[in-house]
Coordinates of C-alpha atoms in Angstrom, one line a residue:
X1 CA 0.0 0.0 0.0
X2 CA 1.7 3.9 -0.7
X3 CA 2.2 5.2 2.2
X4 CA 1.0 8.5 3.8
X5 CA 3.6 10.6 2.5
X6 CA 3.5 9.8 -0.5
X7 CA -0.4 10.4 -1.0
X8 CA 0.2 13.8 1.1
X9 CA 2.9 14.6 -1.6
X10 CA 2.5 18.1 -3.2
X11 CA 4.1 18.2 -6.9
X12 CA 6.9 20.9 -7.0
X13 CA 10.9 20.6 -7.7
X14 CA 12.4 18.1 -10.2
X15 CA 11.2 14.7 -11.3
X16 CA 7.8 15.6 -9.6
X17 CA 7.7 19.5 -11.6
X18 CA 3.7 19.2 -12.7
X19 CA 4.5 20.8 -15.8
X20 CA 7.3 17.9 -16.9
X21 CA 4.2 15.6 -18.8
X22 CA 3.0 18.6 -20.7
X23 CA 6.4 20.1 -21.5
X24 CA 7.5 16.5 -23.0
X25 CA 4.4 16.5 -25.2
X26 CA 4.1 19.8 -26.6
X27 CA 8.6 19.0 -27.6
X28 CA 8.3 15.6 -28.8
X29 CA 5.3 13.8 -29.5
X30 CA 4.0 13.5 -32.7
X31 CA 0.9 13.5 -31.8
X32 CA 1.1 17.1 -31.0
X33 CA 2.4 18.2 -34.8
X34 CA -0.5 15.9 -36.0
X35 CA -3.1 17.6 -34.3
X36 CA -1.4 21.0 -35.4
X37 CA -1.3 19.9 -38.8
X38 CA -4.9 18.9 -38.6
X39 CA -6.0 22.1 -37.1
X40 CA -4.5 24.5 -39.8
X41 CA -5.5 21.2 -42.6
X42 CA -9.4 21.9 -41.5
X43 CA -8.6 25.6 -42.0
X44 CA -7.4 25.3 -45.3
X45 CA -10.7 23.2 -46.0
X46 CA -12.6 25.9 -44.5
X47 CA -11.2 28.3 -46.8
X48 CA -11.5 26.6 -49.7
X49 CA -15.1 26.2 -49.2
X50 CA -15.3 30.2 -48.7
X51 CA -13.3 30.9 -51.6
X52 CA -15.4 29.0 -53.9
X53 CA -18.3 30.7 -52.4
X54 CA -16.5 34.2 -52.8
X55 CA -18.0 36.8 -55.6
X56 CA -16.2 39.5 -56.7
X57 CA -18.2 41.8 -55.3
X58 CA -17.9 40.4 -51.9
X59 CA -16.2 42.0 -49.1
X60 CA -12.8 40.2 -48.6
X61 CA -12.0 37.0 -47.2
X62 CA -9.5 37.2 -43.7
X63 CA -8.4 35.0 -40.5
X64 CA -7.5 35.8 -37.3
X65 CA -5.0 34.1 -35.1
X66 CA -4.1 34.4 -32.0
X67 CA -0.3 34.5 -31.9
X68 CA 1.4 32.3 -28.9
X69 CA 1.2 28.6 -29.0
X70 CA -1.2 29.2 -32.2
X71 CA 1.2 30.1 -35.0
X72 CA 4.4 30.9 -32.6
X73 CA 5.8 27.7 -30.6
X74 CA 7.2 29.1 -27.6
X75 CA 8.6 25.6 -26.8
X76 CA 12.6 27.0 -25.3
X77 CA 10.7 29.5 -22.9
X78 CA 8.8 26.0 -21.2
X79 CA 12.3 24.2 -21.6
X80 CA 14.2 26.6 -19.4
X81 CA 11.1 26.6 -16.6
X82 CA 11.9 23.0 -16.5
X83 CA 15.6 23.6 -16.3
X84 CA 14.9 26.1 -13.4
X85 CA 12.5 24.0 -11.5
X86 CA 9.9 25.8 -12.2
X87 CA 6.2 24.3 -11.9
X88 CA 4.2 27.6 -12.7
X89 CA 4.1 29.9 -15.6
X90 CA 7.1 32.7 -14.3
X91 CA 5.8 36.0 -15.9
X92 CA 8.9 37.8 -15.2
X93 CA 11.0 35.3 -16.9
X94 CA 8.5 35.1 -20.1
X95 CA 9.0 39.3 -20.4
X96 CA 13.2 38.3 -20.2
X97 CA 12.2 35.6 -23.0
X98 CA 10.1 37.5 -25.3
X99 CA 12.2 40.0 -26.9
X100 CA 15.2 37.7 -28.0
X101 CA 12.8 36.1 -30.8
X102 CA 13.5 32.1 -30.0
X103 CA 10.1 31.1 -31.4
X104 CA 9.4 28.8 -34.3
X105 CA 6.8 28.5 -36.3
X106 CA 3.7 26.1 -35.2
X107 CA 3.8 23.2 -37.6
X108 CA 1.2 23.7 -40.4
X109 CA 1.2 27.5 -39.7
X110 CA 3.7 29.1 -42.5
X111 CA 1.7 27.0 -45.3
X112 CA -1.4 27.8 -43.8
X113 CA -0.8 31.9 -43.9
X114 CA 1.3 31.7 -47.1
X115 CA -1.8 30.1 -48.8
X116 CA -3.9 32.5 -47.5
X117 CA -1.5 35.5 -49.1
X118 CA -1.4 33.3 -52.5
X119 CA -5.5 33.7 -52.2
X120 CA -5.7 37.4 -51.6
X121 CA -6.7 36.2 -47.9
X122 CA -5.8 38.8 -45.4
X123 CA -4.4 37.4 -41.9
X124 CA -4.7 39.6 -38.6
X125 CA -2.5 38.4 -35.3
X126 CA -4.4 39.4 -32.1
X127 CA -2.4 39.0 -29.0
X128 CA -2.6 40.2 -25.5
X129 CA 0.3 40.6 -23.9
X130 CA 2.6 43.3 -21.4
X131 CA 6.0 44.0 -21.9
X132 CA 6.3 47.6 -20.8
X133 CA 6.3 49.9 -24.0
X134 CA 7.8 48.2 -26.1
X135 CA 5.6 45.0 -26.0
X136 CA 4.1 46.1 -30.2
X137 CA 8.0 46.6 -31.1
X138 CA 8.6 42.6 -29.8
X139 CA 5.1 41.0 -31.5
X140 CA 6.2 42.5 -35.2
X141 CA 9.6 41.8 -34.3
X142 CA 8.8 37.9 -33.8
X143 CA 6.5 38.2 -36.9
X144 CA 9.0 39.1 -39.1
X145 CA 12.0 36.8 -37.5
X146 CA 9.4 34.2 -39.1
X147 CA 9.0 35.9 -42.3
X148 CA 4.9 35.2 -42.6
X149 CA 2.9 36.7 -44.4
X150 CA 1.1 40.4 -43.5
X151 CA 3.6 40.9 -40.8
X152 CA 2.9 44.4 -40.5
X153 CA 1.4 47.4 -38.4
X154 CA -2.0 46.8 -40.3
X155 CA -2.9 43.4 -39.4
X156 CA -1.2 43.4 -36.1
X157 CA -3.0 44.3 -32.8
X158 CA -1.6 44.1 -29.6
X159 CA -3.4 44.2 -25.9
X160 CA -1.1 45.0 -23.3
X161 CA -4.1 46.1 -20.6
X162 CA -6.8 43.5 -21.3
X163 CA -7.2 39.9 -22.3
X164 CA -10.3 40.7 -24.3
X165 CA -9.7 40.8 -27.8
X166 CA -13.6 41.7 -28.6
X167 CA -12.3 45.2 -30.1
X168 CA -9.9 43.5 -32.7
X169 CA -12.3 40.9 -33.9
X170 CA -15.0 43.4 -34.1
X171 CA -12.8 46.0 -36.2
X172 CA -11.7 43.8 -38.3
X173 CA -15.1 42.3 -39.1
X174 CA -16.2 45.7 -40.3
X175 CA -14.4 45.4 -43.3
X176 CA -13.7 41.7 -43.7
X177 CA -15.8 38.8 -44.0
X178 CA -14.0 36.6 -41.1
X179 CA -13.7 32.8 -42.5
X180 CA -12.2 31.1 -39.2
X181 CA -10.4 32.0 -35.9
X182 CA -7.5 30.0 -34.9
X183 CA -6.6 30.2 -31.2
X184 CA -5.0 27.7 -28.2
X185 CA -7.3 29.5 -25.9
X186 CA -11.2 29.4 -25.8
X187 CA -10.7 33.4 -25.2
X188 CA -9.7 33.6 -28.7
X189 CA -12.5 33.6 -29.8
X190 CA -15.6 34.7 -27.6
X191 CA -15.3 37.1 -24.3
X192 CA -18.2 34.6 -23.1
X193 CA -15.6 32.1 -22.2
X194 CA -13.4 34.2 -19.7
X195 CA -15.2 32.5 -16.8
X196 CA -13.5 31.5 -13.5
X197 CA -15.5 27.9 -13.0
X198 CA -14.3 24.6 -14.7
X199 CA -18.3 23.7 -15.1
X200 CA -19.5 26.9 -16.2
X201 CA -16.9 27.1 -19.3
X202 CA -17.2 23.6 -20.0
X203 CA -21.4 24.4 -20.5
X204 CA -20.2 27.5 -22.6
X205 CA -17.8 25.5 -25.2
X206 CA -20.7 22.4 -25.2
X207 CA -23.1 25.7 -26.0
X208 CA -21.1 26.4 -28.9
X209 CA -20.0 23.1 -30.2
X210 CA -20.9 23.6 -33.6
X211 CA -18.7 26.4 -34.2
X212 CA -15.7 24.2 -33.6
X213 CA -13.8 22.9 -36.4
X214 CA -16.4 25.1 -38.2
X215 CA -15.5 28.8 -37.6
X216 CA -13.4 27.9 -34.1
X217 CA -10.4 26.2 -35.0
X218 CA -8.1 24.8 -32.0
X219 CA -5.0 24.4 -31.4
X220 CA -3.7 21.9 -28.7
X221 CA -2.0 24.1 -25.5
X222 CA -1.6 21.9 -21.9
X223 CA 0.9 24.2 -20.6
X224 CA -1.3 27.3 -20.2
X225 CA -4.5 29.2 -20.8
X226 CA -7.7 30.5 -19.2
X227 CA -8.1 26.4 -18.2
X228 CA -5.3 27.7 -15.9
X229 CA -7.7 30.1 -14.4
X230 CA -10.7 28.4 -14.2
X231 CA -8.7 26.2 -11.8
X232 CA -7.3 28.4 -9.6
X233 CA -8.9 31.9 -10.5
X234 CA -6.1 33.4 -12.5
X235 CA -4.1 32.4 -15.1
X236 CA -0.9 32.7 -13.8
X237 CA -1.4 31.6 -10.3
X238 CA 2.1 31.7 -7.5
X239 CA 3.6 28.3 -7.0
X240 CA 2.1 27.8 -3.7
X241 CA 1.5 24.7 -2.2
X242 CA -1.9 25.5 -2.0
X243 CA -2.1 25.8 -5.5
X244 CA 0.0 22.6 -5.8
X245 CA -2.9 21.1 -4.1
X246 CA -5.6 22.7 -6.2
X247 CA -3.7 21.6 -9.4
X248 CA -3.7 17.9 -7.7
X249 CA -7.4 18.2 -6.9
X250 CA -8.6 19.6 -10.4
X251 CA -6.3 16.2 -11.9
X252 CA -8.1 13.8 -9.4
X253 CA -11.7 15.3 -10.1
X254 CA -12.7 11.9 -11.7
X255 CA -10.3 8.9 -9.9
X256 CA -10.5 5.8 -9.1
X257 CA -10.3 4.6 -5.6
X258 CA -8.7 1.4 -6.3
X259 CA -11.1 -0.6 -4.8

């Protein structure tokens, strides 16, 4: 039988760091390129279907993306969190990260947006994020280190004071017929999901389950989210051990009791 300690232990430091399992994933399985490759493949097919659709005198065809862990793989920023011992998302070591453009392209993402330029398609990257002033300069900058397409002050926008990016899908709806929205996040793509309760967004997605893989594409993202903050009430929660225990109590929500 395990013994007391050991079902009293609290993940934290080294071999027991909660993040190693979705760290390993995210940098080697295959699994996660196929499911990245599927996610901008069903976009393609969605834009096909538009663009057969499309007249003329239509207004023009676009996509929005969200940018981290959608179409940029942040994958060294997780690797040195590990390195560190690190169990939490570290915000002050993701604004040291940011700026020195280590990212790589998600698979399936360059093809994706460099079809999209082929077929007149405009592409708009929404992000939220805070770096101080010069958070826009660092966004384009890691845009253009990847060379994709529309990597410019037009079809960028940047929040650094909210997490809601209603304003940018709105704007941009006013002059473009939206085909699909590509996110890692539910947030990505309706302000409706920016709930605090694990039940409560669950509902909302089953509420809208026939906009994914329709107009809601997904990309896979176990490392971090607003999942994270339906958990434990904000997305980038201390590493406490009371937050150690929340994490373990959100994984053990449906368990066995061995008997």
């Amino acid at each position: 039988m395990p013994s007391a300690v050991a079902d009293d232990a609290i993940p934290g430091e080294g071999l027991n760091n909660g993040l190693l399992w979705a760290v390993a994933w995210k940098q080697t399985a295959a699994e996660y390129r196929a499911l990245c490759y599927q996610a901008y493949n069903l976009a393609r097919m969605r834009l096909d279907d538009a663009l057969q659709r499309h007249k003329v005198s239509d207004r023009p065809l676009a996509i929005i993306t969200d940018m981290d862990n959608t179409m940029l793989h942040v994958g060294s920023y997780w690797g040195y969190l590990i390195n560190e011992n690190k169990d939490f998302f570290d915000d002050a070591i993701w604004d040291e990260w940011l700026p020195n453009n280590l990212v790589t392209a998600v698979p399936g993402s360059r093809e994706f947006f460099d079809y999209c330029r082929e077929n007149e398609v405009d592409v708009f990257y929404v992000t939220s994020r805070n770096q101080g002033e010069r958070t826009y300069e660092y966004a384009l900058a890691q845009l253009k280190y990847l060379e994709v397409p529309f990597a410019d002050e037009d079809h960028l926008f940047v929040f650094r004071e909210s997490s809601d990016k209603t304003p940018a899908r709105d704007k941009i709806a006013e002059d473009f017929d939206v085909v699909v929205l590509l996110g890692d996040n539910l947030n990505d793509y309706k302000r409706d999901f920016y709930v605090k309760d694990v039940d409560e967004r669950l509902a909302l997605m089953e509420r809208d389950r026939a906009d994914w893989g329709t107009k809601f594409i997904l990309l896979p993202n176990p490392t971090d989210g607003n999942w994270v903050r339906a958990i434990f009430g904000e997305s980038e929660p201390p590493p406490t051990d009371e937050n150690r225990r929340k994490l373990k109590a959100a994984a053990t929500r449906l368990a066995w009791d061995g008997r």
